[in-house]
Coordinates of C-alpha atoms in Angstrom, one line a residue:
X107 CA 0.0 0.0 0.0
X108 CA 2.9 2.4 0.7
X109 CA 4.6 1.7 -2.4
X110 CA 1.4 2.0 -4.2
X111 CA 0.5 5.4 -2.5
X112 CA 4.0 6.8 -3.5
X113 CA 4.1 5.9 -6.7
X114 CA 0.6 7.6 -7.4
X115 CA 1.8 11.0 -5.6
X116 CA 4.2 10.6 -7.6
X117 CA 2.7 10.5 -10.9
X118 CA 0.1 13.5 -9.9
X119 CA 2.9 15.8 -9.3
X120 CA 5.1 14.5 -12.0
X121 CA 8.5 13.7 -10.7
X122 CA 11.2 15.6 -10.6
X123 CA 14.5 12.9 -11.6
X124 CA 17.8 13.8 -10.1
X125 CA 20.1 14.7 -12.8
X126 CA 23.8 12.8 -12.2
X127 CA 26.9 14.3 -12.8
X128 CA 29.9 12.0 -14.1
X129 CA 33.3 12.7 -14.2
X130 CA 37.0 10.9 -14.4
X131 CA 37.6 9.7 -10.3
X132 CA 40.1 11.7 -9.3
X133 CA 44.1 9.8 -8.0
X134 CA 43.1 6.7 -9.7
X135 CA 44.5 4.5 -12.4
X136 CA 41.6 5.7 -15.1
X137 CA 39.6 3.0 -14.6
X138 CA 36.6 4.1 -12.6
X139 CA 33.8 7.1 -13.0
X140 CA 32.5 9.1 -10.3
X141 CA 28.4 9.8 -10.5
X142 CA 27.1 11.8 -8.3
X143 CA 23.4 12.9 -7.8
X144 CA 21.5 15.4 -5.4
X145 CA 18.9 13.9 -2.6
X146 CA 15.3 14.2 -3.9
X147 CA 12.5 14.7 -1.1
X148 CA 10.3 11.3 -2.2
X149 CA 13.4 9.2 -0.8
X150 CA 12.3 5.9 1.0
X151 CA 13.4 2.6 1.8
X152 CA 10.6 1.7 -1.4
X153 CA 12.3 3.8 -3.7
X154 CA 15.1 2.5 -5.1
X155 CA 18.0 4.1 -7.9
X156 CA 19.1 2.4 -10.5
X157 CA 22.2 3.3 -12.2
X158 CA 22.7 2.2 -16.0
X159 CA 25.9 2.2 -18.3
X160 CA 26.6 1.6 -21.9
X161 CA 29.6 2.6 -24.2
X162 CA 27.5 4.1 -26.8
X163 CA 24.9 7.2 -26.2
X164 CA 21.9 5.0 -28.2
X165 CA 22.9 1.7 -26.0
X166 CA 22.0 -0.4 -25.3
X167 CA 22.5 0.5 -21.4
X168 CA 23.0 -2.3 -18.4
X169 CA 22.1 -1.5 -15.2
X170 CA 25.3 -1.6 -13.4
X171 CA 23.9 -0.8 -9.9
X172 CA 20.5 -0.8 -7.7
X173 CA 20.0 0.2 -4.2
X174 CA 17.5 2.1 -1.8
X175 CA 17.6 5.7 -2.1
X176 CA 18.0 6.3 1.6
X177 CA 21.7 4.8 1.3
X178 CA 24.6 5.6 -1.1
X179 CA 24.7 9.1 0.7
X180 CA 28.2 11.3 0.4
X181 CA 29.0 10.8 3.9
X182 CA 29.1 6.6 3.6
X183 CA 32.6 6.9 1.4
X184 CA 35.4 6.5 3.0
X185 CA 37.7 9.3 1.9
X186 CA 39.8 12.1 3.4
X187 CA 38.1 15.4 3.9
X188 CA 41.0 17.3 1.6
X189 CA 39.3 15.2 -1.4
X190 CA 35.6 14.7 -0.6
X191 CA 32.9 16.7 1.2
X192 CA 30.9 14.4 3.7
X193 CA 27.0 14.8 3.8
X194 CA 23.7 13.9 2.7
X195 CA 22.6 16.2 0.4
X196 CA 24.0 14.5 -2.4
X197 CA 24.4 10.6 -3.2
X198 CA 27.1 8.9 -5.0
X199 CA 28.2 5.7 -7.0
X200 CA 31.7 4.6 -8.7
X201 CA 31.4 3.0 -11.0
X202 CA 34.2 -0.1 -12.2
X203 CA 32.8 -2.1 -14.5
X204 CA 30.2 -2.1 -17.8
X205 CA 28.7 -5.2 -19.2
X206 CA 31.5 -7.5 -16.9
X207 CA 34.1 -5.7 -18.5
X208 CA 36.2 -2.9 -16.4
X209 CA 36.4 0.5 -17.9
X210 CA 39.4 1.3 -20.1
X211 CA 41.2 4.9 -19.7
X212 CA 40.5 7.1 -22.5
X213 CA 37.6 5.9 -23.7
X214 CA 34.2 7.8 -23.4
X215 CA 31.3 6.2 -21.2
X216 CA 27.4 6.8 -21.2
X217 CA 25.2 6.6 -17.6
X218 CA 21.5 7.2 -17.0
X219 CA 20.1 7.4 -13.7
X220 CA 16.6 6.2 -13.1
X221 CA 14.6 6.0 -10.2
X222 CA 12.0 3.0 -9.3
X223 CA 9.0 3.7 -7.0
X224 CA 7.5 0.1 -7.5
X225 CA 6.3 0.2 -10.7
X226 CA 9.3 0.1 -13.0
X227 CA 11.7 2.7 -12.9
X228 CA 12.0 6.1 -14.8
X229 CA 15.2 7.2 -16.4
X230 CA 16.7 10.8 -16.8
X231 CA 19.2 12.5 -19.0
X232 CA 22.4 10.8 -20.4
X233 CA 25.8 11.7 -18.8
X234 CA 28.8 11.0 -20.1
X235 CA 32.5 10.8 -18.5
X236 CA 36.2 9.7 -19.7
X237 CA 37.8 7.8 -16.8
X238 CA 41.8 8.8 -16.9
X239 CA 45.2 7.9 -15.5
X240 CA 46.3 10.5 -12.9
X241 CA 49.4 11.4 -11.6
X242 CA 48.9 11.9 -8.2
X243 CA 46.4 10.4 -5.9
X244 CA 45.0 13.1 -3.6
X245 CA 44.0 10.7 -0.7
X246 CA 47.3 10.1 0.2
X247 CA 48.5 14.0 0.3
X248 CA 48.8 13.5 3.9
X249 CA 51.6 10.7 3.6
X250 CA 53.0 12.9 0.9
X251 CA 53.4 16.1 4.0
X252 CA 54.6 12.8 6.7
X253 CA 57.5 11.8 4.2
X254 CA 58.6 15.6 3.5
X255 CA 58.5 16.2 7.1
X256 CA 60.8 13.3 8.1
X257 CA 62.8 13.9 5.2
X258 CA 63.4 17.8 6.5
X259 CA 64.3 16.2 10.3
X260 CA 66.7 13.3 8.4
X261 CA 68.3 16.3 6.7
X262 CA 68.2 18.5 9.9
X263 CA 70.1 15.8 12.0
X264 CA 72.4 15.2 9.3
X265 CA 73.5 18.7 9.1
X266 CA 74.2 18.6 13.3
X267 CA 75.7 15.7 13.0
X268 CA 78.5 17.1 10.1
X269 CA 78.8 20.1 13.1
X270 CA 79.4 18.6 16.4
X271 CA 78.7 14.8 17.5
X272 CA 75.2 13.8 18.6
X273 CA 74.5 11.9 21.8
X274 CA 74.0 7.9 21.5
X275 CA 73.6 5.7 23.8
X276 CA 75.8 2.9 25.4
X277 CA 75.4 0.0 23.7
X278 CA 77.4 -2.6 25.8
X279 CA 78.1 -4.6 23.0
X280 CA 78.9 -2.4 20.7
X281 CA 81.7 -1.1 23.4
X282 CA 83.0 -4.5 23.7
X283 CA 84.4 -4.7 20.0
X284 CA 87.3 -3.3 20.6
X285 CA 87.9 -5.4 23.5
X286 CA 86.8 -8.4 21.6
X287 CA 89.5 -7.7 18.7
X288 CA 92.2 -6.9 21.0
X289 CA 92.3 -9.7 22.4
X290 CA 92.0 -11.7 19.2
X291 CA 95.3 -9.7 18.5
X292 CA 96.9 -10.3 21.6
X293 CA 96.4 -14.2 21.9
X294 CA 97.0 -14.4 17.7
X295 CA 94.0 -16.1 17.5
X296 CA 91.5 -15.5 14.8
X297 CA 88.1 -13.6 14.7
X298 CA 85.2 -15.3 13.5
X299 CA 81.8 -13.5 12.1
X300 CA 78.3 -15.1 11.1
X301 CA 76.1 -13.0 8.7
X302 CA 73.0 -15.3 9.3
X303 CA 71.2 -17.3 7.7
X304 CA 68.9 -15.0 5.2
X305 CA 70.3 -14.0 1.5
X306 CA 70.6 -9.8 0.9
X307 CA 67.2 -9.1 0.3
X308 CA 67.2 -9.2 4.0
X309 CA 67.7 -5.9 6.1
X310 CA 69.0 -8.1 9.0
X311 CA 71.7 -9.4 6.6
X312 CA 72.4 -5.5 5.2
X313 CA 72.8 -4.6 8.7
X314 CA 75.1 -7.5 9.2
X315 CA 77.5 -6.6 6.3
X316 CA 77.5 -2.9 7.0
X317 CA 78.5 -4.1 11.0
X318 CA 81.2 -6.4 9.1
X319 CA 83.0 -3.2 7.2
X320 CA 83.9 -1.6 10.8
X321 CA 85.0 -5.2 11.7
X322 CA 87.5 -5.9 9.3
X323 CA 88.5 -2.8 9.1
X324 CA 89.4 -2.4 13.1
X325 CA 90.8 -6.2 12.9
X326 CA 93.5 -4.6 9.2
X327 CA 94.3 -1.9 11.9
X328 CA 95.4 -4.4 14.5
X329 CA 96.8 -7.2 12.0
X330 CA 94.0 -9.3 13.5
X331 CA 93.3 -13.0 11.6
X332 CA 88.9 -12.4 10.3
X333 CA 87.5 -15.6 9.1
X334 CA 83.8 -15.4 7.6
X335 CA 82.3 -18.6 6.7
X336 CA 79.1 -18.2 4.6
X337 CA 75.6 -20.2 3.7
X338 CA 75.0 -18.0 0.4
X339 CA 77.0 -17.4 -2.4
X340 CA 75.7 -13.8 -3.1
X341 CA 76.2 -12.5 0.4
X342 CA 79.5 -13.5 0.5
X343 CA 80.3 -11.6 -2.9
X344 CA 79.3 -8.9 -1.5
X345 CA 81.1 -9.2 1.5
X346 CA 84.1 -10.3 -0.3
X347 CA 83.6 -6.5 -1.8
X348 CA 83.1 -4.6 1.7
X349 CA 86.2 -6.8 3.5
X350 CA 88.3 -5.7 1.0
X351 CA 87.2 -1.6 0.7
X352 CA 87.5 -2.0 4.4
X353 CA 91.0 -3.1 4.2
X354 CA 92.2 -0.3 1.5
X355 CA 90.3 2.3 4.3
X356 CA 92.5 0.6 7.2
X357 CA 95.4 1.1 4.6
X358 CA 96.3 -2.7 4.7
X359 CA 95.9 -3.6 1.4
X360 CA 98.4 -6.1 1.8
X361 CA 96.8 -7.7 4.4
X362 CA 93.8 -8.6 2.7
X363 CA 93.5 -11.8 1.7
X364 CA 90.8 -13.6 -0.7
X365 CA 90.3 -16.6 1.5
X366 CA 88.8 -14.2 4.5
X367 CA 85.4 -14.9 2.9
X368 CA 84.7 -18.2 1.9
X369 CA 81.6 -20.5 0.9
X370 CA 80.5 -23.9 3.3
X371 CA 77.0 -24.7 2.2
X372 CA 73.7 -23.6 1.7
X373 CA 71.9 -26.7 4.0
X374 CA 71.3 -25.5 7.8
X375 CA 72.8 -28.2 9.6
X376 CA 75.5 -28.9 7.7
X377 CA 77.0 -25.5 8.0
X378 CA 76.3 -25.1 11.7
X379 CA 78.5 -28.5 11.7
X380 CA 81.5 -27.5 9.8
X381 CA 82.0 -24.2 11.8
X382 CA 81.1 -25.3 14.8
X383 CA 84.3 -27.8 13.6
X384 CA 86.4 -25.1 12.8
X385 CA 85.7 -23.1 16.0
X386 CA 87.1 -26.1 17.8
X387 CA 89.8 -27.0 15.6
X388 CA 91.1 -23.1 15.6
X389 CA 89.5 -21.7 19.0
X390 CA 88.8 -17.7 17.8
X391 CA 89.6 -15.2 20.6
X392 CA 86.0 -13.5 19.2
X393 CA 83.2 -14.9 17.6
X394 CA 80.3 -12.4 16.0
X395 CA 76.8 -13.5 15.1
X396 CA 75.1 -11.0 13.1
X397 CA 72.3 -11.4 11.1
X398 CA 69.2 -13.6 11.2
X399 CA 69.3 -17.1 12.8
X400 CA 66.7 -20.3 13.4
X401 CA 67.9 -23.3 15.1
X402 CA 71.8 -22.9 14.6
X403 CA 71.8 -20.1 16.9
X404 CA 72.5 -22.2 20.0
X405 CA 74.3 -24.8 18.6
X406 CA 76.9 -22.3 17.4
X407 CA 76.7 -20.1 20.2
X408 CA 77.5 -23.0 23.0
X409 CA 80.7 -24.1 20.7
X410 CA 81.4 -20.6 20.9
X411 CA 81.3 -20.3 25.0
X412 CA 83.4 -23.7 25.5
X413 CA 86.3 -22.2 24.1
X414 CA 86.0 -19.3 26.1
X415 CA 85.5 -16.5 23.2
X416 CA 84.1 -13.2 23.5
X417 CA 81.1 -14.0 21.5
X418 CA 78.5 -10.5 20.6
X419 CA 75.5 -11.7 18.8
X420 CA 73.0 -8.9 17.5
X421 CA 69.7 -10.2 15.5
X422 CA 66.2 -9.5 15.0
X423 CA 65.1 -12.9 15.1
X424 CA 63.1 -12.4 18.4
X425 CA 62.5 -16.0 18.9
X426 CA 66.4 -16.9 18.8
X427 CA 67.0 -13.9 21.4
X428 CA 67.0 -15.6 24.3
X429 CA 69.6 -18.4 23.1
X430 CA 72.2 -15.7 22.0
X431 CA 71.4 -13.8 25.8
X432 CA 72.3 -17.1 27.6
X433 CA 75.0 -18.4 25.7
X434 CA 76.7 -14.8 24.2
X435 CA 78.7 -12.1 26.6
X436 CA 76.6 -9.6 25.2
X437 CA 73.7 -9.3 22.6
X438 CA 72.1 -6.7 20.6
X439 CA 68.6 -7.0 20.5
X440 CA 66.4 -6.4 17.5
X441 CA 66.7 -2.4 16.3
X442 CA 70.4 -2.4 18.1
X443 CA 71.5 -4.2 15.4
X444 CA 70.2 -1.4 12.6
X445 CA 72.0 1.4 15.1
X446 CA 75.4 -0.9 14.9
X447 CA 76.8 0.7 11.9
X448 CA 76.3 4.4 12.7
X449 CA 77.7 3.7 16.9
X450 CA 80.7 2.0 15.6
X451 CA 81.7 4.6 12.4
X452 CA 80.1 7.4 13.8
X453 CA 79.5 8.8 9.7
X454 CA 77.2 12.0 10.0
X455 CA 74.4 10.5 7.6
X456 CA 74.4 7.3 9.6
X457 CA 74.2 9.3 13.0
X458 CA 71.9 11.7 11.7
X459 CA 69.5 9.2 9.8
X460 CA 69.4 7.1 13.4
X461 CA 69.2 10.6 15.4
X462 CA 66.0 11.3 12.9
X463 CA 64.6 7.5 13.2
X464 CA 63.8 8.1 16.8
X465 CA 62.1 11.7 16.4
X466 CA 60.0 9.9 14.0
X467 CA 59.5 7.2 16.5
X468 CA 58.6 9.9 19.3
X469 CA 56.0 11.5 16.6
X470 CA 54.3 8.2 15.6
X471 CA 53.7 7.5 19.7
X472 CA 52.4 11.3 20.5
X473 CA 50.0 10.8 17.5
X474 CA 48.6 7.5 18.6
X475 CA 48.5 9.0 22.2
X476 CA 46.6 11.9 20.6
X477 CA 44.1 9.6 18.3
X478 CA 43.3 7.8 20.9
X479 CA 42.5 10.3 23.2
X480 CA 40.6 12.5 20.5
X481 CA 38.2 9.1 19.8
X482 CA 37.4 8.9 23.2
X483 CA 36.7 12.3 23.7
X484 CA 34.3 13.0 20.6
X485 CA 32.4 8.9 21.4
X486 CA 32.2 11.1 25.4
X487 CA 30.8 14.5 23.9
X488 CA 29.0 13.0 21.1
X489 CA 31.1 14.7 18.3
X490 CA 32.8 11.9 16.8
X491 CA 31.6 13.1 13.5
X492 CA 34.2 16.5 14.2
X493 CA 37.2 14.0 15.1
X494 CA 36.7 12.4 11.7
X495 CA 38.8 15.2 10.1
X496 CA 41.7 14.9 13.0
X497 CA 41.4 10.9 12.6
X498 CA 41.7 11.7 8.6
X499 CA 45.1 13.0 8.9
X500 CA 46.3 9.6 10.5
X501 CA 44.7 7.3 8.1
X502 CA 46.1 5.5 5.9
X503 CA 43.6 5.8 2.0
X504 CA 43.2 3.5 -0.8

C-alpha cells in the first residue's frame, strides 16, 4: 500500500529525476567514474535508484547498480576530507565495470540514472564521462606532508651531526668490539663473524654486512686473523667487496687476503657443523653472530662459549633472542642491530639518519596518544563526526 500510494503522488505531481553528474575519479588508475546525484524529497526505503551504463549514447544501457535511495549518501565513502565533502545532500556511486568488463582509460562512457517507486523505474538524462590515469592520488596528500616532514628532520640531524657529534647511547656490545679484537690480536687467535642465515634481500643481513666493514677494518688496523664462513654465495660476494674496501680504508691492502670470505654450504645443519668444527679445531679469541638465525643459533653459540670467546651476537630474530642472551657475553637486541653501523663509524648521515629515526618514532607514539584520546573524547561528547577530520590525517587511504 505504501509503495502504491508513493508511486501515485508521484505520478500526480510529476517527478522531478535527479540529474547525475559524471566525471574521471580523481588519484586513480583511469579506470573508474565518479556519478554523483542530489537527494530528492520522495526518498524511502521503497524507492530505489538504478544506475545504468553503456559505451555508446543509443545503448544499449546495463544496469550496473541498484539500491535504496536512503543509502549511497556522500557521507558513507570512506575518503579524506581534503578530497571529498561528507554529507547527505547529495548521493554517490563509482562506478568499475560495464557489461562485466572494467572501464578502459580514455575511452568515453554513457550513464543514465533512473529512479523505481514500485512500478518500474524512470530514467533521466544521459551523462557522459572519460575515466583517466592520474598522476597523483589526492588521498594520500597527507603521507606525501609525513614523508617531506621526516625527510626535512633526516636532513636537519644530518646537518648537526656534520657540526658537532650527537648523543648515542651505550650500547654494551657495541663497546665491547674493541675489546673483543684486542684480544684476538693479543692471543694471535682468529676472529670469527656469522652474517645469518637470510640471502641480501634481508635488512638483518644488510645490517650484518654494513657491521662487518667496521670489523674488518678495526681487525687490518690491529693485524687481527677475520674468518667469515658463509651459507650464500651472493652474500658473500658482497662481503668479499666490503672486507676488501674496508681493508684499503685501514690502509692494509696487503693484508687482505681472498680466502677471509669463503663458501660452506647452503643446508642449515650442515654448515652449523662444519663451523662449529672449525671453531674447535682453531678456538677464535671472538666470535660475531650478526644477522638472522633459526635453530643454529644455540648450537653455534655454545661451541662458541666452550672455548671461552668473546662472543656479541646482534639479531632480530626475536624468537632466537634468548639463546644468544644465555649463551653470548653480550647481545644486541632487534633495532640495536640497525644502530650498529652508525655507533661504531660514527658517519654524519648514519648518526643523523638514526638521530632522525627516533624523532619519527617519538612522533608516531604522541600521534597515537593523541588519536586515541581525541576518539574517546568525541564517542564522550557526542562529536565523533568533528574528530573524523583529525582521525583523517592519520589514516592511511586506498
Amino acid at each position: 500500500m505504501t509503495i502504491l500510494i508513493l508511486f501515485l503522488t508521484a505520478l500526480a505531481s510529476g517527478v522531478e529525476l535527479p540529474v547525475p553528474s559524471a566525471s574521471d575519479l580523481p588519484g586513480d588508475d583511469g579506470k573508474a567514474v565518479l556519478l554523483v546525484w542530489p537527494s530528492m524529497p520522495y526518498e524511502a526505503p521503497e524507492v530505489f535508484y538504478m544506475v545504468q551504463a553503456s559505451d555508446s549514447p543509443e545503448g544499449p544501457f546495463e544496469e550496473v547498480t541498484r539500491f535504496p535511495s536512503t543509502t549511497g549518501y556522500r557521507e558513507e565513502r570512506k575518503a579524506p576530507f581534503w578530497t571529498w565533502r561528507r554529507g547527505r545532500d547529495e548521493h554517490f556511486f563509482i562506478v568499475r565495470t560495464v557489461g562485466g568488463k572494467p572501464l578502459e582509460s580514455g575511452r568515453e562512457y554513457y550513464f543514465r540514472l533512473g529512479v523505481d517507486f514500485g512500478g518500474g523505474p524512470e530514467f533521466g538524462p544521459v551523462a557522459s564521462a572519460v575515466p583517466e590515469a592520474n598522476w597523483f592520488d589526492p588521498t594520500k596528500l597527507n603521507n606525501f606532508v609525513f614523508m617531506l616532514l621526516f625527510a626535512g628532520v633526516v636532513l636537519w640531524f644530518i646537518g648537526r651531526a656534520r657540526k658537532k657529534e650527537l648523543f648515542l647511547r651505550k650500547i654494551p656490545g657495541l663497546n665491547a668490539v674493541e675489546e673483543a679484537i684486542g684480544r684476538a690480536t693479543e692471543m694471535g687467535r682468529p676472529i670469527y663473524y656469522l652474517t645469518g642465515r637470510l640471502g641480501m634481500s634481508s635488512v638483518s643481513t644488510i645490517a650484518a654486512t654494513i657491521v662487518l666493514r667496521n670489523i674488518a677494518k678495526r681487525a687490518a688496523e690491529y693485524d687481527a686473523q677475520l674468518r667469515v664462513p658463509h651459507t650464500d654465495p651472493i652474500v658473500m660476494a658482497v662481503c668479499r667487496e666490503v672486507v676488501k674496501g674496508a681493508y684499503l680504508e685501514a690502509g692494509r691492502p696487503d693484508a687482505y687476503r681472498e680466502d677471509i670470505n669463503f663458501y660452506v654450504t647452503d643446508d642449515q645443519f650442515s654448515y652449523t657443523m662444519a663451523v662449529d668444527g672449525m671453531i674447535v679445531r682453531e678456538r677464535p679469541a671472538a666470535v660475531f653472530f650478526m644477522g638472522y638465525y633459526y635453530a643454529e643459533s644455540l648450537l653455534l653459540a655454545e661451541v662458541g662459549a666452550s672455548v671461552e670467546a668473546i662472543q656479541i651476537a646482534g639479531t632480530d630474530a626475536e624468537h632466537q633472542l634468548p639463546f644468544f642472551v644465555t649463551a653470548c657475553d653480550y647481545t644486541l637486541i632487534g633495532e640495536e642491530l640497525y644502530a650498529a653501523s652508525a655507533y661504531l663509524s660514527r658517519e654524519p648521515v648514519l648518526v643523523g639518519t638514526l638521530r632522525a629515526q627516533d624523532v619519527g618514532k617519538l612522533l608516531l607514539a604522541a600521534f597515537l596518544i593523541l588519536g586515541t584520546i581525541a576518539v574517546t573524547v568525541g564517542a564522550w561528547m557526542g562529536i565523533e563526526h568533528k574528530i573524523k577530520y583529525f582521525l583523517d590525517i592519520l589514516r592511511e587511504f586506498s
